[in-house]
Structures are given as structure tokens and as C-alpha cells.
């Protein structure tokens, strides 16, 4: 009989280590998995309407099997839920549940629910516990791990937030079976990112298995989630609060990607992960233009993104702007440091580094060329 694939990765944060458990079927064992982490018989859960429609009954049954009753807060789905108004709603909900510091709220959903619930947990009673149960590929490989929590404001994305680590992360790849294919592909961009950062062998693995992972191969999903989480755990343990530059490596593709998301109004025209895919392709070609990277490596990335259905060029976005306008969005990047913008560039696949001497004029000229292709 074939073994069910599974993995547990420890995130070795000083003072607050935690496990990321990855296994198909975990959602149906949720009550037993959280038993050691939840002291009361009622457990607060925050989710969104899409996730609730697919998974609420299963989660109620799984918690009930371990003697828990869930208290649900179901929020609207979508990026606009990461707002002051919904933050206040989650905070009020948790206080209404009499949550204590050593209690835990469950965040069941994608990066939106995880970021919002984690931020609320960071401030209620000056910090109560939370458990991440990520249900998108993006959240399983990236946002549920590492403790970045945030909301968006009128001035920009993720501008208000806190570092607050979860007590446990439970990633069940089966939950991805109800995720729209476009969302799965977008999340996959973050998987490719780990290969590009410092693991050329993993990029080769992605070239071989990326398409079947997106199509639903459970073994490939567990492998990709485990390798991604292990890479992120290593980086976060080395630089939890992004102080030394190590954690900044996780932002590969995000500077270009964020500018494109801003230009497209943070709308469904470009999902976050699609922006990251495009951003990584642009970072690779910009690295080639700077004489840092072989054109063959950039072409390999381009080919892989296209093979799995992710964007690699600006053509499909139908942008009505020039390179300067795109580069201007970068001036509002959270990574701005004393007036300069640290840029993630590549010397090859698996060789990402932080460049601090990039002239935004060069970036704008490069983007002008990209906008014409
Ligand atoms: P999301 O949470 O909006 O989920 C995407 C869509 O999928 C939503 O419509 C959601 O309702 C739906 N959905 C979620 N799980 C589902 C399921 N199993 N079945 C059916 N539908 C499902 O978006 P996301 O891509 O998961 O996360 C993006 C957010 O994550 C952004 O706000 C981004 O800033 C944040 N993020 C945070 C970090 C971090 O380190 N904290 C890292 C990367 C991204
Ligand atoms: N997703 C970037 C980080 O967690 O640092």
C-alpha cells in the first residue's frame, strides 16, 4: 500500500519555535491536531465566505470529534478584507469570545485571513495565540509561516502590521482541491521563488514537477510545500525581523511585482502571485542587462513560467503607463532604506542577492523596453 506523503518542519524562532505539519487529510483531524494547543472547549475560528462554503462543515465535524465547538467569524473574501474595519471586527470578536493570552484563535484561509487574524491576535490582550490553517498554495508555502501579519491602508499594501508568530501551522494539500486553478498557479510562483533564491536543484525539481503539482498531484504538493517551508523556516530563523538582509531574499520578484500590482489597482487583473512571477522574470532579465546573469538562465525561468501558465512578460497586462511611472511605485516600497531601494537580483538560478546600488533611472529605462515587447 502506498504511504500517504507527509512532513513536519520546525521553525526555530528563538523563544517561540513551532511546527508546520503538512499532510493530506489533516483538516479532518483538526481537532486532534490542535488538542495540545487549545485549552477551552470552544475555539474561535476566522475564515472567509469562499473557504467557509467549502470547508466549514468538515471543520465543524473534525473539531467536534475532539470535543470542541467552533465559534465562527466568516468575513468577506478578498484583499479588501485586510482593512482597519475588518481588523476591528476580528479584535471585537476575539474579545467577545473572552480570549485569554494563552488561548489560540484559528485562522482558516489564505494569506488574507492569515495576515488579518494574526495581526488581530498580536494586539488583543497585548498578544494572544493563533494557529494557521492555510488553504491556498500561497499561504501553505509562504504567508502562514514566518509571522508577518498586516492590513492594507489607503496609502498602500501591508503598511500596518506586526511580527507575530503562530503557535502551529497545519497545511493540508487536500484543501487546495477546491481552490480555483488560477489561484493555485499564482501560489506556485512562490514555490519557484525558493528555487531561484538559493536552491538550483529545487528549480530543476520545479521544472520536472510544477505542472503536475498544479494539476493536483498530492505527492508533488507535499514535496513542494515541505521544501518551500523548510527554506522559509531557515531564512526566518536567521533573520526573523528582516534586519540583516537575509529575510529580504524572500522578496525576490516583489519589487517589480508590487509596482505592477499598484499599477493595476491591486485588482483581479493581476493576482499577487502572478505579480511575483512577472517580477521574478523581470528581475532575471534586469540582472542579465546589468551583466550579472547569463541570458540562458533568464530564458529558462521564462520558459518554466510559461509552461505552467504564469505570466513572464508585460504584454498581457495592457498597461497604459511608461517605465518611469512603474518605477515611481517602487519609491513607496517598504524596503526603502535611507532613500535607496535594495533590489533582489540574480547571478544565476539559485544565486539571488541584495543589490543596494541600483539606479531607479536604469530600472525605468529597462521597463520602457519591457513595455514595448
Ligand atoms: P486570499 O487569501 O485572498 O485567497 C485567494 C482566494 O482564494 C480568495 O478568494 C479566497 O476566498 C479563496 N480561497 C482560499 N482558500 C480556498 C480554498 N481552499 N478553496 C476555495 N477558495 C479558497 O489570497 P492568498 O493568495 O492566499 O494570499 C494573498 C495575501 O497574502 C496578500 O494579502 C499578501 O499580501 C499576503 N501575503 C502575506 C505574506 C506573509 O508573509 N504574511 C506572504 C505572501 C503574501
Ligand atoms: N513573504 C516574505 C516574508 O515572509 O518575509
Coordinates of C-alpha atoms and ligand atoms in Angstrom, one line a residue:
X1 CA 0.0 0.0 0.0
X2 CA 1.3 3.5 -0.9
X3 CA 2.3 5.6 2.1
X4 CA 0.5 8.9 2.5
X5 CA 3.1 11.6 2.0
X6 CA 3.6 14.0 4.9
X7 CA 6.2 16.2 6.6
X8 CA 6.8 18.2 9.7
X9 CA 9.1 21.2 9.6
X10 CA 10.3 23.1 12.7
X11 CA 10.5 26.8 12.6
X12 CA 13.3 27.6 15.0
X13 CA 12.4 31.1 16.2
X14 CA 14.2 32.0 19.4
X15 CA 11.8 31.8 22.3
X16 CA 8.8 30.7 20.2
X17 CA 9.6 27.7 18.0
X18 CA 6.7 26.0 16.2
X19 CA 5.9 23.2 13.8
X20 CA 4.5 23.3 10.3
X21 CA 2.7 20.0 9.8
X22 CA 2.0 19.1 6.1
X23 CA -0.3 16.1 5.2
X24 CA -3.3 15.3 3.1
X25 CA -6.3 14.8 5.3
X26 CA -5.0 17.0 8.1
X27 CA -8.2 19.1 8.0
X28 CA -10.3 16.0 9.1
X29 CA -8.0 15.5 12.1
X30 CA -8.0 19.2 13.0
X31 CA -9.5 18.7 16.5
X32 CA -6.9 16.2 17.4
X33 CA -4.0 18.2 15.9
X34 CA -4.9 21.3 17.9
X35 CA -5.8 19.4 21.1
X36 CA -2.5 20.2 22.9
X37 CA -2.8 23.9 21.8
X38 CA -6.3 24.8 22.8
X39 CA -7.3 24.8 26.5
X40 CA -11.1 25.6 26.3
X41 CA -13.9 23.5 24.7
X42 CA -14.9 26.4 22.4
X43 CA -12.4 27.6 19.8
X44 CA -12.7 30.8 17.8
X45 CA -12.1 30.4 14.0
X46 CA -11.8 33.3 11.5
X47 CA -12.4 32.4 7.8
X48 CA -13.8 33.9 4.6
X49 CA -17.0 33.2 2.7
X50 CA -15.3 31.1 0.0
X51 CA -13.5 28.9 2.4
X52 CA -16.5 28.5 4.7
X53 CA -18.6 27.4 1.8
X54 CA -16.3 24.5 1.0
X55 CA -14.8 23.6 4.4
X56 CA -16.9 24.8 7.3
X57 CA -18.9 21.5 7.8
X58 CA -15.8 19.4 7.6
X59 CA -14.0 21.6 10.1
X60 CA -17.0 21.6 12.5
X61 CA -17.1 17.8 12.3
X62 CA -13.3 17.5 12.8
X63 CA -13.4 19.8 15.8
X64 CA -16.5 18.1 17.2
X65 CA -14.7 14.7 17.0
X66 CA -12.2 16.0 19.5
X67 CA -14.9 17.6 21.8
X68 CA -14.5 21.2 20.5
X69 CA -17.3 23.6 19.5
X70 CA -16.2 26.2 16.9
X71 CA -17.2 29.8 17.2
X72 CA -17.0 31.2 13.6
X73 CA -16.4 34.6 12.3
X74 CA -16.9 34.5 8.5
X75 CA -15.6 37.6 6.6
X76 CA -16.0 38.6 3.0
X77 CA -13.4 37.0 0.7
X78 CA -10.8 39.2 -1.0
X79 CA -7.9 41.5 -0.4
X80 CA -10.1 44.4 0.7
X81 CA -10.8 42.4 3.9
X82 CA -7.3 43.3 5.1
X83 CA -8.7 46.6 6.4
X84 CA -9.0 48.7 9.6
X85 CA -12.7 47.9 9.7
X86 CA -12.3 44.1 9.5
X87 CA -9.3 44.3 11.9
X88 CA -11.6 45.9 14.4
X89 CA -14.2 43.3 13.7
X90 CA -11.8 40.4 14.4
X91 CA -10.5 42.2 17.6
X92 CA -14.0 42.7 18.9
X93 CA -14.9 39.1 18.0
X94 CA -11.9 37.7 20.0
X95 CA -12.6 40.0 23.0
X96 CA -16.3 38.9 22.8
X97 CA -15.0 35.3 23.0
X98 CA -13.2 36.1 26.2
X99 CA -10.0 35.0 24.6
X100 CA -7.0 35.0 27.0
X101 CA -3.3 35.4 26.1
X102 CA -2.6 31.7 26.3
X103 CA -5.7 30.8 24.1
X104 CA -5.5 30.4 20.4
X105 CA -7.7 31.5 17.5
X106 CA -7.6 29.5 14.3
X107 CA -7.1 31.4 11.0
X108 CA -8.6 29.2 8.3
X109 CA -8.0 30.5 4.8
X110 CA -5.5 32.2 2.5
X111 CA -3.0 34.9 3.1
X112 CA -5.7 37.5 3.6
X113 CA -7.3 35.7 6.6
X114 CA -3.9 34.6 8.0
X115 CA -2.4 38.2 7.8
X116 CA -5.6 39.8 9.3
X117 CA -6.2 37.2 12.1
X118 CA -2.5 37.1 13.0
X119 CA -2.4 40.9 13.3
X120 CA -5.6 40.9 15.5
X121 CA -4.1 38.2 17.7
X122 CA -0.9 40.3 18.0
X123 CA -2.8 43.1 19.7
X124 CA -5.6 41.5 21.6
X125 CA -4.6 41.4 25.3
X126 CA -1.2 42.6 24.0
X127 CA -0.8 39.4 22.1
X128 CA -2.8 36.1 22.2
X129 CA -2.0 32.9 20.3
X130 CA -3.1 31.8 16.9
X131 CA -2.9 28.7 14.7
X132 CA -2.6 29.0 10.9
X133 CA -4.6 26.6 8.8
X134 CA -3.7 27.8 5.3
X135 CA -6.0 26.8 2.5
X136 CA -4.2 28.4 -0.5
X137 CA -1.0 27.2 -2.1
X138 CA 0.5 30.7 -1.5
X139 CA -0.4 30.6 2.2
X140 CA 0.8 27.0 2.6
X141 CA 4.3 27.8 1.1
X142 CA 4.7 31.3 2.3
X143 CA 2.3 33.5 4.2
X144 CA 1.4 31.2 7.1
X145 CA 5.0 30.8 8.1
X146 CA 7.3 33.4 9.5
X147 CA 5.0 35.7 11.5
X148 CA 4.5 38.7 9.2
X149 CA 0.9 40.0 9.8
X150 CA -0.6 43.1 8.3
X151 CA -3.5 45.0 6.9
X152 CA -3.6 47.5 4.0
X153 CA -4.4 51.2 4.3
X154 CA -5.3 53.9 1.8
X155 CA -1.6 54.6 1.5
X156 CA -0.6 51.1 0.4
X157 CA -0.4 47.4 1.0
X158 CA 0.7 45.8 4.2
X159 CA 1.8 49.2 5.6
X160 CA 0.4 48.5 9.1
X161 CA 1.3 45.2 10.8
X162 CA 3.4 43.3 13.3
X163 CA 5.6 40.3 13.6
X164 CA 3.6 37.7 15.5
X165 CA 4.5 34.0 15.1
X166 CA 1.8 31.3 15.1
X167 CA 1.8 28.5 17.6
X168 CA 1.3 25.9 14.9
X169 CA 0.7 25.7 11.2
X170 CA -1.4 22.9 9.7
X171 CA -1.2 22.7 5.9
X172 CA -3.5 20.2 4.2
X173 CA -2.8 20.0 0.5
X174 CA -6.3 18.4 0.0
X175 CA -7.8 21.9 0.8
X176 CA -6.3 23.0 -2.5
X177 CA -8.7 20.8 -4.3
X178 CA -11.4 23.5 -4.1
X179 CA -9.1 26.4 -4.9
X180 CA -9.6 28.0 -8.4
X181 CA -6.8 26.9 -10.8
X182 CA -5.7 30.5 -11.3
X183 CA -5.1 30.9 -7.5
X184 CA -3.1 27.6 -7.4
X185 CA -0.9 28.8 -10.3
X186 CA -0.4 32.2 -8.6
X187 CA 0.7 30.5 -5.4
X188 CA 3.1 28.3 -7.3
X189 CA 5.1 31.4 -8.2
X190 CA 6.2 31.5 -4.6
X191 CA 7.4 27.9 -4.8
X192 CA 9.6 28.7 -7.8
X193 CA 10.9 31.6 -5.9
X194 CA 12.6 29.3 -3.4
X195 CA 14.5 27.5 -6.2
X196 CA 15.6 30.9 -7.6
X197 CA 16.8 32.2 -4.2
X198 CA 19.4 29.6 -3.3
X199 CA 18.4 26.1 -4.4
X200 CA 19.1 25.4 -8.1
X201 CA 18.3 21.7 -7.5
X202 CA 14.8 22.7 -6.4
X203 CA 14.3 24.8 -9.5
X204 CA 15.2 21.6 -11.5
X205 CA 12.6 19.8 -9.4
X206 CA 10.1 22.5 -10.3
X207 CA 10.8 22.2 -14.0
X208 CA 10.0 18.5 -13.7
X209 CA 7.0 18.5 -11.3
X210 CA 5.5 22.0 -11.4
X211 CA 2.8 21.2 -13.9
X212 CA 1.6 18.0 -12.1
X213 CA 1.7 19.9 -8.8
X214 CA -0.7 22.5 -10.2
X215 CA -2.8 19.7 -11.7
X216 CA -3.3 18.2 -8.3
X217 CA -0.6 15.6 -7.7
X218 CA -0.7 15.1 -3.9
X219 CA 2.9 13.8 -3.6
X220 CA 4.3 16.7 -5.6
X221 CA 2.3 19.2 -3.5
X222 CA 3.6 17.8 -0.2
X223 CA 7.2 17.8 -1.5
X224 CA 6.8 21.4 -2.8
X225 CA 5.2 22.7 0.4
X226 CA 7.8 20.9 2.6
X227 CA 10.8 22.2 0.6
X228 CA 9.4 25.7 0.5
X229 CA 8.5 25.8 4.2
X230 CA 12.0 24.4 5.1
X231 CA 13.6 27.1 3.0
X232 CA 11.5 29.8 4.5
X233 CA 12.0 28.4 8.1
X234 CA 15.8 28.5 7.6
X235 CA 15.7 32.1 6.4
X236 CA 13.2 33.3 9.1
X237 CA 15.2 31.6 11.8
X238 CA 18.3 33.5 10.6
X239 CA 16.6 36.9 10.4
X240 CA 13.1 36.9 11.9
X241 CA 12.5 40.7 11.7
X242 CA 14.3 41.3 8.4
X243 CA 17.1 43.2 10.0
X244 CA 20.2 41.7 8.4
X245 CA 19.1 41.3 4.7
X246 CA 18.7 37.5 4.8
X247 CA 14.9 37.6 5.1
X248 CA 14.8 40.2 2.3
X249 CA 15.8 37.4 -0.1
X250 CA 12.1 36.2 0.3
X251 CA 11.1 39.4 -1.5
X252 CA 12.6 38.2 -4.8
X253 CA 10.3 39.4 -7.6
X254 CA 8.2 41.5 -5.2
X255 CA 9.6 45.0 -6.0
X256 CA 8.7 44.7 -9.7
X257 CA 5.6 42.7 -8.8
X258 CA 4.4 45.2 -6.3
X259 CA 4.8 48.1 -8.8
X260 CA 2.7 46.1 -11.3
X261 CA 0.1 45.3 -8.6
X262 CA -0.1 49.0 -7.7
X263 CA -0.4 50.0 -11.4
X264 CA -3.2 47.5 -11.9
X265 CA -5.0 48.8 -8.7
X266 CA -4.4 45.6 -6.6
X267 CA -7.3 44.1 -8.6
X268 CA -8.0 40.7 -10.1
X269 CA -6.2 41.9 -13.2
X270 CA -3.1 40.7 -11.5
X271 CA -3.1 38.4 -8.5
X272 CA -0.2 38.8 -6.0
X273 CA 1.5 35.5 -7.1
X274 CA 1.1 36.5 -10.8
X275 CA 2.9 39.7 -9.9
X276 CA 5.6 37.8 -8.2
X277 CA 6.0 35.5 -11.3
X278 CA 6.3 38.5 -13.6
X279 CA 8.5 40.3 -11.1
X280 CA 10.9 37.3 -10.9
X281 CA 11.1 37.2 -14.7
X282 CA 11.8 41.0 -14.8
X283 CA 14.4 40.7 -12.1
X284 CA 16.1 37.9 -14.1
X285 CA 16.2 40.0 -17.3
X286 CA 17.3 43.1 -15.4
X287 CA 20.1 41.0 -13.9
X288 CA 21.1 40.0 -17.5
X289 CA 21.0 43.6 -18.6
X290 CA 23.3 44.5 -15.6
X291 CA 25.8 41.9 -16.8
X292 CA 25.2 39.8 -13.7
X293 CA 23.4 36.7 -15.1
X294 CA 23.7 34.5 -18.1
X295 CA 20.8 35.1 -20.6
X296 CA 20.3 31.3 -20.7
X297 CA 19.2 31.3 -17.0
X298 CA 16.6 34.1 -17.6
X299 CA 15.3 32.2 -20.6
X300 CA 14.9 29.0 -18.5
X301 CA 12.9 30.9 -15.9
X302 CA 10.8 32.4 -18.7
X303 CA 10.1 29.0 -20.3
X304 CA 9.1 27.4 -17.0
X305 CA 6.7 30.2 -16.0
X306 CA 5.1 30.0 -19.4
X307 CA 4.9 26.1 -19.2
X308 CA 2.8 26.3 -16.0
X309 CA 0.6 29.2 -17.3
X310 CA 2.2 32.1 -15.4
X311 CA 3.0 35.4 -17.0
X312 CA 6.6 36.2 -17.8
X313 CA 6.2 39.4 -19.9
X314 CA 4.2 42.6 -19.6
X315 CA 2.4 42.2 -22.9
X316 CA -0.8 40.6 -21.5
X317 CA -1.4 43.3 -18.9
X318 CA -2.3 46.0 -21.3
X319 CA -0.7 48.7 -19.2
X320 CA -1.2 52.3 -20.0
X321 CA 2.0 53.8 -18.5
X322 CA 5.7 54.2 -19.0
X323 CA 8.7 52.8 -17.2
X324 CA 9.1 55.9 -15.0
X325 CA 5.5 55.5 -13.7
X326 CA 6.1 51.9 -12.8
X327 CA 9.5 52.7 -11.1
X328 CA 7.8 55.5 -9.1
X329 CA 5.6 53.0 -7.4
X330 CA 8.8 51.5 -6.0
X331 CA 9.6 54.7 -4.1
X332 CA 6.8 53.7 -1.7
X333 CA 8.2 50.2 -1.2
X334 CA 8.6 49.2 2.5
X335 CA 12.2 48.2 1.8
X336 CA 13.2 51.8 1.0
X337 CA 16.3 52.4 3.2
X338 CA 17.7 55.9 3.6
X339 CA 16.4 57.0 0.2
X340 CA 17.7 53.9 -1.7
X341 CA 15.8 50.8 -2.7
X342 CA 17.6 47.5 -2.1
X343 CA 16.9 45.3 -5.1
X344 CA 16.9 41.5 -5.3
X345 CA 18.9 40.4 -8.3
X346 CA 20.4 37.1 -9.5
X347 CA 23.8 35.9 -10.6
X348 CA 22.2 32.7 -11.8
X349 CA 19.4 30.3 -10.8
X350 CA 19.7 29.7 -7.1
X351 CA 22.0 32.8 -6.7
X352 CA 19.9 35.7 -5.5
X353 CA 21.5 38.6 -3.7
X354 CA 20.6 42.0 -2.4
X355 CA 21.9 44.9 -4.5
X356 CA 22.0 48.3 -2.9
X357 CA 23.4 50.4 -5.7
X358 CA 20.6 50.2 -8.3
X359 CA 19.7 53.4 -10.1
X360 CA 15.9 53.7 -10.5
X361 CA 16.6 55.6 -13.8
X362 CA 18.1 52.3 -15.1
X363 CA 15.1 50.4 -13.9
X364 CA 12.7 52.8 -15.6
X365 CA 14.6 52.6 -18.9
X366 CA 14.6 48.8 -18.6
X367 CA 10.9 48.8 -18.0
X368 CA 10.3 51.1 -21.0
X369 CA 11.9 48.3 -23.1
X370 CA 9.8 45.6 -21.4
X371 CA 6.6 47.6 -22.0
X372 CA 7.3 47.5 -25.8
X373 CA 7.7 43.7 -26.0
Ligands
LIG1 P1 -6.6 35.0 -0.4 O1 -6.5 34.8 1.0 O2 -7.4 36.2 -0.9 O3 -7.1 33.7 -1.1 C1 -7.3 33.8 -2.5 C2 -8.8 33.4 -2.9 O4 -9.0 32.0 -2.7 C3 -9.8 34.1 -2.1 O5 -11.0 34.4 -2.9 C4 -10.2 33.0 -1.0 O6 -11.5 33.2 -0.5 C5 -10.1 31.8 -1.9 N1 -9.8 30.5 -1.1 C6 -8.9 30.4 -0.2 N2 -8.8 29.1 0.1 C7 -9.6 28.4 -0.7 C8 -10.0 27.0 -0.9 N3 -9.3 26.1 -0.2 N4 -10.9 26.8 -1.7 C9 -11.6 27.7 -2.5 N5 -11.3 29.0 -2.4 C10 -10.3 29.4 -1.5 O7 -5.1 35.2 -1.1 P2 -3.7 34.5 -1.0 O8 -3.2 34.4 -2.3 O9 -3.8 33.2 -0.2 O10 -2.9 35.5 -0.1 C11 -2.6 36.8 -0.6 C12 -2.3 37.6 0.6 O11 -1.2 37.1 1.4 C13 -2.0 39.1 0.3 O12 -2.7 39.9 1.1 C14 -0.5 39.2 0.6 O13 -0.1 40.4 1.0 C15 -0.4 38.2 1.7 N6 1.0 37.6 1.9 C16 1.5 37.6 3.1 C17 2.7 37.0 3.3 C18 3.3 36.9 4.7 O14 4.4 36.6 4.9 N7 2.5 37.2 5.7 C19 3.5 36.5 2.3 C20 2.9 36.5 1.0 C21 1.6 37.0 0.8
LIG2 N1 6.9 36.7 2.2 C1 8.0 37.5 2.6 C2 8.4 37.2 4.0 O1 7.7 36.5 4.7 O2 9.3 37.7 4.5

